[in-house]
PDB file of C-alpha atoms in Angstrom:
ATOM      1  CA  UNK A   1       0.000   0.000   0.000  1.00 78.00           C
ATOM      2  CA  UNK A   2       1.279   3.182  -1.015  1.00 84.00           C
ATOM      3  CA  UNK A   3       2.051   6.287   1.081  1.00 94.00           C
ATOM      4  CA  UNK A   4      -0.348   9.174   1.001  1.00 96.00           C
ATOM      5  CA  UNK A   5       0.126  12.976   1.451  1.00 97.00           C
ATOM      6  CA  UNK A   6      -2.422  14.742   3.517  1.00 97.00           C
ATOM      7  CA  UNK A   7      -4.020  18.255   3.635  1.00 97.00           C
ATOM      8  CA  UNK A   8      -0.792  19.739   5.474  1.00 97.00           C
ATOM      9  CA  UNK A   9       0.836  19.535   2.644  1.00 97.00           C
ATOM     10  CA  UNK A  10       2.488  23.061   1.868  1.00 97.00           C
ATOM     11  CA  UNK A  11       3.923  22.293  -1.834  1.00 97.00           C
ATOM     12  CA  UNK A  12       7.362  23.292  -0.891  1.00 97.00           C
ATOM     13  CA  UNK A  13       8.559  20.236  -3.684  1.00 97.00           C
ATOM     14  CA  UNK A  14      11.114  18.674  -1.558  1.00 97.00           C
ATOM     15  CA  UNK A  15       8.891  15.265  -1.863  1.00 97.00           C
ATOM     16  CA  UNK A  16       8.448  15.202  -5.521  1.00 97.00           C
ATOM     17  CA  UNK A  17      12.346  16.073  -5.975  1.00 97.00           C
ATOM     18  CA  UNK A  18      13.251  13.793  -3.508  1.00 97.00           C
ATOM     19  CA  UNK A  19      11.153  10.431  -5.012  1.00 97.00           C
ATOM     20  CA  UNK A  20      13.356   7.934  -7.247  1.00 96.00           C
ATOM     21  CA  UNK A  21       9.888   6.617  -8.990  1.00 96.00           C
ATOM     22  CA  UNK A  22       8.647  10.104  -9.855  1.00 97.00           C
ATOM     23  CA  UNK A  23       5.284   9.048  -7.765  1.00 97.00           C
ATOM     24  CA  UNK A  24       5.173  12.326  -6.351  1.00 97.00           C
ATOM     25  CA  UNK A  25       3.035  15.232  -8.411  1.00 96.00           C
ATOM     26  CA  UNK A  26       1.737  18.467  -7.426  1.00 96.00           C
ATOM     27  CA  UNK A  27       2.428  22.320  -8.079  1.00 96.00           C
ATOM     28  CA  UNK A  28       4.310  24.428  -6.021  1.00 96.00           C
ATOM     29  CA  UNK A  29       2.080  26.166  -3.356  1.00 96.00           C
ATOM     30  CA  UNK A  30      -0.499  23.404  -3.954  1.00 97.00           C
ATOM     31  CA  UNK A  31      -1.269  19.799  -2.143  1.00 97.00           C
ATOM     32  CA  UNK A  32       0.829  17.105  -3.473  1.00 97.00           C
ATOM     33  CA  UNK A  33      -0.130  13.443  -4.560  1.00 97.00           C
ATOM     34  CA  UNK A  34       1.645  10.403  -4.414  1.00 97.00           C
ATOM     35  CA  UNK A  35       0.648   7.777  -7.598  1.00 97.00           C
ATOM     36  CA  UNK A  36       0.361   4.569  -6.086  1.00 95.00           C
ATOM     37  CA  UNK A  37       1.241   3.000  -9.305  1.00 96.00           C
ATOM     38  CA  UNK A  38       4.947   4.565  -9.123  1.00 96.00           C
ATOM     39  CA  UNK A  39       5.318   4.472  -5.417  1.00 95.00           C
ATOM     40  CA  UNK A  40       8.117   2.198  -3.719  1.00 95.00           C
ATOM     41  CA  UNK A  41       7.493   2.892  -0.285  1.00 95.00           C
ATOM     42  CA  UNK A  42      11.332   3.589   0.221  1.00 95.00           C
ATOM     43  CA  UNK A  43      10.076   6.676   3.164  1.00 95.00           C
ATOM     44  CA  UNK A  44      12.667   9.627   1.227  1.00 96.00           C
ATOM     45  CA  UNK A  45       9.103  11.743   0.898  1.00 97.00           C
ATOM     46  CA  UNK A  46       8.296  11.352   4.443  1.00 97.00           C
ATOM     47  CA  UNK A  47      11.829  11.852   5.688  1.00 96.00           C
ATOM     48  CA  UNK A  48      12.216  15.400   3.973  1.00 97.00           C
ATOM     49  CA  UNK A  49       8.430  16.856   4.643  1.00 97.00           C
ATOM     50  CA  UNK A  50       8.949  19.976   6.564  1.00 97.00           C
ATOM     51  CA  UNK A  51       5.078  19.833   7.632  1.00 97.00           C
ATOM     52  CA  UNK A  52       4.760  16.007   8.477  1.00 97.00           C
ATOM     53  CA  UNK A  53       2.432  16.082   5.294  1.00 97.00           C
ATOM     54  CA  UNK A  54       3.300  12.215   4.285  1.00 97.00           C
ATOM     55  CA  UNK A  55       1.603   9.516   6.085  1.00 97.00           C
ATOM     56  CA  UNK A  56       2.503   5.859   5.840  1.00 94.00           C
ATOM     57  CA  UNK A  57      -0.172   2.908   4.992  1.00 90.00           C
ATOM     58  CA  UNK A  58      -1.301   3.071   8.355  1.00 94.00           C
ATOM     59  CA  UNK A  59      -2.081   6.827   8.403  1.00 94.00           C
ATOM     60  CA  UNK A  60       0.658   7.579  10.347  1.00 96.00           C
ATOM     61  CA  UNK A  61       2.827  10.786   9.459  1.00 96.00           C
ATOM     62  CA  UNK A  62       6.671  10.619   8.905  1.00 96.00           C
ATOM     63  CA  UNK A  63       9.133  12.664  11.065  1.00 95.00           C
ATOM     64  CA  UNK A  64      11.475  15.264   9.082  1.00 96.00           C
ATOM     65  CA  UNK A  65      14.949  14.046   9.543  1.00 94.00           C
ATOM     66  CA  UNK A  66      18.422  16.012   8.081  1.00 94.00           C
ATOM     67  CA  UNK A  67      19.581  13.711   5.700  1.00 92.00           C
ATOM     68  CA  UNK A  68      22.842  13.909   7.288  1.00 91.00           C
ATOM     69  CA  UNK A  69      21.303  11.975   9.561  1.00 93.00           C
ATOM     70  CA  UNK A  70      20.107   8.882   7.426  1.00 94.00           C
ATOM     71  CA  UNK A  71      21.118   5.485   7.292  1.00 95.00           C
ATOM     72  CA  UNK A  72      23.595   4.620   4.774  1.00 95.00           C
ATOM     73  CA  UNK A  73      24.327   0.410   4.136  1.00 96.00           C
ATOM     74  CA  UNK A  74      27.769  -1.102   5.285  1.00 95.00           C
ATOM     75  CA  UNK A  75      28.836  -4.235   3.482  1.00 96.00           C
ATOM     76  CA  UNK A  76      30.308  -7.171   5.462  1.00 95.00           C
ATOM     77  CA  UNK A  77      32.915  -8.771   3.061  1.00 93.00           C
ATOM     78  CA  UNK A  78      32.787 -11.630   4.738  1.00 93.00           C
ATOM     79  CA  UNK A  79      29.412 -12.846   4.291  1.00 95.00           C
ATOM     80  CA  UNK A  80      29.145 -10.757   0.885  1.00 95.00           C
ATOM     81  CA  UNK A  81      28.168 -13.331  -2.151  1.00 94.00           C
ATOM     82  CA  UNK A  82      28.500 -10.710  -4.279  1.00 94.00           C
ATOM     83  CA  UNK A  83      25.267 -11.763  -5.979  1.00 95.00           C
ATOM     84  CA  UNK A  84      24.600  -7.864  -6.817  1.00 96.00           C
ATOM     85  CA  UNK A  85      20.720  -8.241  -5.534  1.00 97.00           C
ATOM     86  CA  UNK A  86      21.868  -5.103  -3.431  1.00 97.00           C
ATOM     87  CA  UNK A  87      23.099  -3.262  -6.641  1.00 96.00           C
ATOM     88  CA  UNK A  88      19.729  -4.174  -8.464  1.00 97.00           C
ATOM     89  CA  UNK A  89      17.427  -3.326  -5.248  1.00 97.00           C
ATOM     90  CA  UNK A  90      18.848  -0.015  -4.778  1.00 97.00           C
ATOM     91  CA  UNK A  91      16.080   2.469  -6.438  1.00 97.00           C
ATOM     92  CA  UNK A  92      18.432   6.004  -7.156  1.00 96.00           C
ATOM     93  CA  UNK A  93      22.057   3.305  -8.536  1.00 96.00           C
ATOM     94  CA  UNK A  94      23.958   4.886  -4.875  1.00 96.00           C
ATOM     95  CA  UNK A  95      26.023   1.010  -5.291  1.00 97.00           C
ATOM     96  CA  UNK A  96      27.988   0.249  -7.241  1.00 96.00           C
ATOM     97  CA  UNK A  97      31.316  -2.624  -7.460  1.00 95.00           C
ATOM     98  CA  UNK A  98      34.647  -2.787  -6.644  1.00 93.00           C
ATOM     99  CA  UNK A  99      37.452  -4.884  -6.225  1.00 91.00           C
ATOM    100  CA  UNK A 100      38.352  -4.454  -2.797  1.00 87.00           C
ATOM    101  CA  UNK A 101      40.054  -7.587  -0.918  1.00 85.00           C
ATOM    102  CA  UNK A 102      43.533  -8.270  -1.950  1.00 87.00           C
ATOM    103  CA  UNK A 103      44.078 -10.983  -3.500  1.00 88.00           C
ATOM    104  CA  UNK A 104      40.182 -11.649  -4.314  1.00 86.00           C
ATOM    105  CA  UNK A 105      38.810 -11.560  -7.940  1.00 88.00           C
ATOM    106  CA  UNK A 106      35.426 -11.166  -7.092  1.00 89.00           C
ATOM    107  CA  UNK A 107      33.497  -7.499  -7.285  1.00 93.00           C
ATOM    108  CA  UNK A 108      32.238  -6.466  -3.513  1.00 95.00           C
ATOM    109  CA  UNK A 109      29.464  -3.442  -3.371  1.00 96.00           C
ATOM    110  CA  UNK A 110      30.102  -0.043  -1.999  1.00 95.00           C
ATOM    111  CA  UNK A 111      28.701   2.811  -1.645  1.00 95.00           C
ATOM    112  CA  UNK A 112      29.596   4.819  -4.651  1.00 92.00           C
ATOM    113  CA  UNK A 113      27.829   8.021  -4.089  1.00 90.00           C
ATOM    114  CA  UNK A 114      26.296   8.916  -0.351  1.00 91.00           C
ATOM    115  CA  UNK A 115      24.600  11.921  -1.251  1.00 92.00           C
ATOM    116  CA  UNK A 116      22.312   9.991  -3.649  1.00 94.00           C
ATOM    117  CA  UNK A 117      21.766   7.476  -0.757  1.00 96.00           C
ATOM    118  CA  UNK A 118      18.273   7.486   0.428  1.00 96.00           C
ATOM    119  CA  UNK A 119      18.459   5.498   3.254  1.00 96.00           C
ATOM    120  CA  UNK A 120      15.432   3.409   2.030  1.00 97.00           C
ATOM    121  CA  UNK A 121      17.288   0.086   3.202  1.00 97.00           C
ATOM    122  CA  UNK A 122      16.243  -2.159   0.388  1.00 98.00           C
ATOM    123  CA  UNK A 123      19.581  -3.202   0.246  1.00 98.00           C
ATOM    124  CA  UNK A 124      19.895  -4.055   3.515  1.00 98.00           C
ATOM    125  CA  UNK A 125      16.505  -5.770   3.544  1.00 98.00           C
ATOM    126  CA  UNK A 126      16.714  -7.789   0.313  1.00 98.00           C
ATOM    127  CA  UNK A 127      20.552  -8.940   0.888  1.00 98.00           C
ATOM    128  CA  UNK A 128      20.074 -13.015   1.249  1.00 97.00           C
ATOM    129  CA  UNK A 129      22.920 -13.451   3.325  1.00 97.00           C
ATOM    130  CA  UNK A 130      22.591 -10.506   5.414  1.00 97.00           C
ATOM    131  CA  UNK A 131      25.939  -9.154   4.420  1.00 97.00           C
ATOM    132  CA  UNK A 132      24.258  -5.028   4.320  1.00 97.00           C
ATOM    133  CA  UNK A 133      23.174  -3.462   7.724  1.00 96.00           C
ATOM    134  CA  UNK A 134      22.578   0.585   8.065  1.00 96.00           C
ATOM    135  CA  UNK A 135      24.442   2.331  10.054  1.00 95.00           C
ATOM    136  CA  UNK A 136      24.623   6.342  10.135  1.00 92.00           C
ATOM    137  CA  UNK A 137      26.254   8.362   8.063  1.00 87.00           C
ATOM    138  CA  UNK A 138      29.595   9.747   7.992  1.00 72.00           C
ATOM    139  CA  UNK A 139      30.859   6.497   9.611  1.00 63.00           C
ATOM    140  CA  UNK A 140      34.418   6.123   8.841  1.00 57.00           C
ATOM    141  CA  UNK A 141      34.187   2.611   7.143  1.00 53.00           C
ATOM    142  CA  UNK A 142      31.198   1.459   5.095  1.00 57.00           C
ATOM    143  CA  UNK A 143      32.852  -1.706   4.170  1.00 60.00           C
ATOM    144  CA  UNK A 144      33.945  -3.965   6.777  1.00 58.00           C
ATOM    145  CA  UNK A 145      36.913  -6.038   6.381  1.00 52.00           C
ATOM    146  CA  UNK A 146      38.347  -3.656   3.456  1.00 47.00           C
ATOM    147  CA  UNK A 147      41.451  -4.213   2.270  1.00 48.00           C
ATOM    148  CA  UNK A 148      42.299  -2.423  -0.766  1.00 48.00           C
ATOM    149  CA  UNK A 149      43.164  -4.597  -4.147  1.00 48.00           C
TER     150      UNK A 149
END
């Protein structure tokens, strides 16, 4: 069930820039709908509202959080299968591959880009061997076990 924006809505935009489906329309100055259709449920809408406008599936209404302070994955190499489903999951292409253990032929994910991170967790959530957790941003290490190739 898609998320819904209520009558609080101010049409400040930051939603409908925000989304990585596009499910977001409206004018600026005007109440702002979300397209069920196109909607992922990935929470960026909710996390940027300035007037708590976007309410989940249960009608509840998403906090405004900095984005400096969303959750951004951390691989665990050592669990990694490097099966990509984390690559594929991610809605706005924030991971990407690398070679990263020395030594190891094999293509590990990272976090290629942090500012396009949403902090959705798909990743996290769809990784079969539960080798992605989130963890805050501006962590020093998002890959555990790193060892440069």
């Amino acid at each position: 069930m898609a998320y819904t924006i209520s009558n609080e809505c101010i049409g400040c935009m930051a939603c409908a820039k925000i989304c990585p489906t596009n499910a977001v329309t409206g004018e600026k100055k005007q109440i702002h709908a979300i397209d069920p259709a196109a909607c992922i449920e990935c929470g960026a809408c909710g996390r940027v509202c300035p007037s708590r406008a976007v309410l989940d599936h249960f009608g509840l209404a998403f906090e405004r959080i900095p984005k400096k302070e969303w959750d951004c994955p951390q691989f665990d190499l050592k669990t990694c299968m490097s099966c990509t489903i984390c690559l594929d999951t991610c809605p706005v292409s924030a991971i990407s591959q690398a070679l990263l253990l020395k030594g190891n032929p094999h293509l590990f994910p990272v976090l290629a880009d942090e500012a396009l991170c949403i902090g959705c967790g798909f990743c996290a959530g769809d990784c079969p061997a539960d080798a992605v957790t989130m963890v805050p941003r501006n962590r020093e290490s998002r890959t555990e076990e790193t060892e440069k190739a």
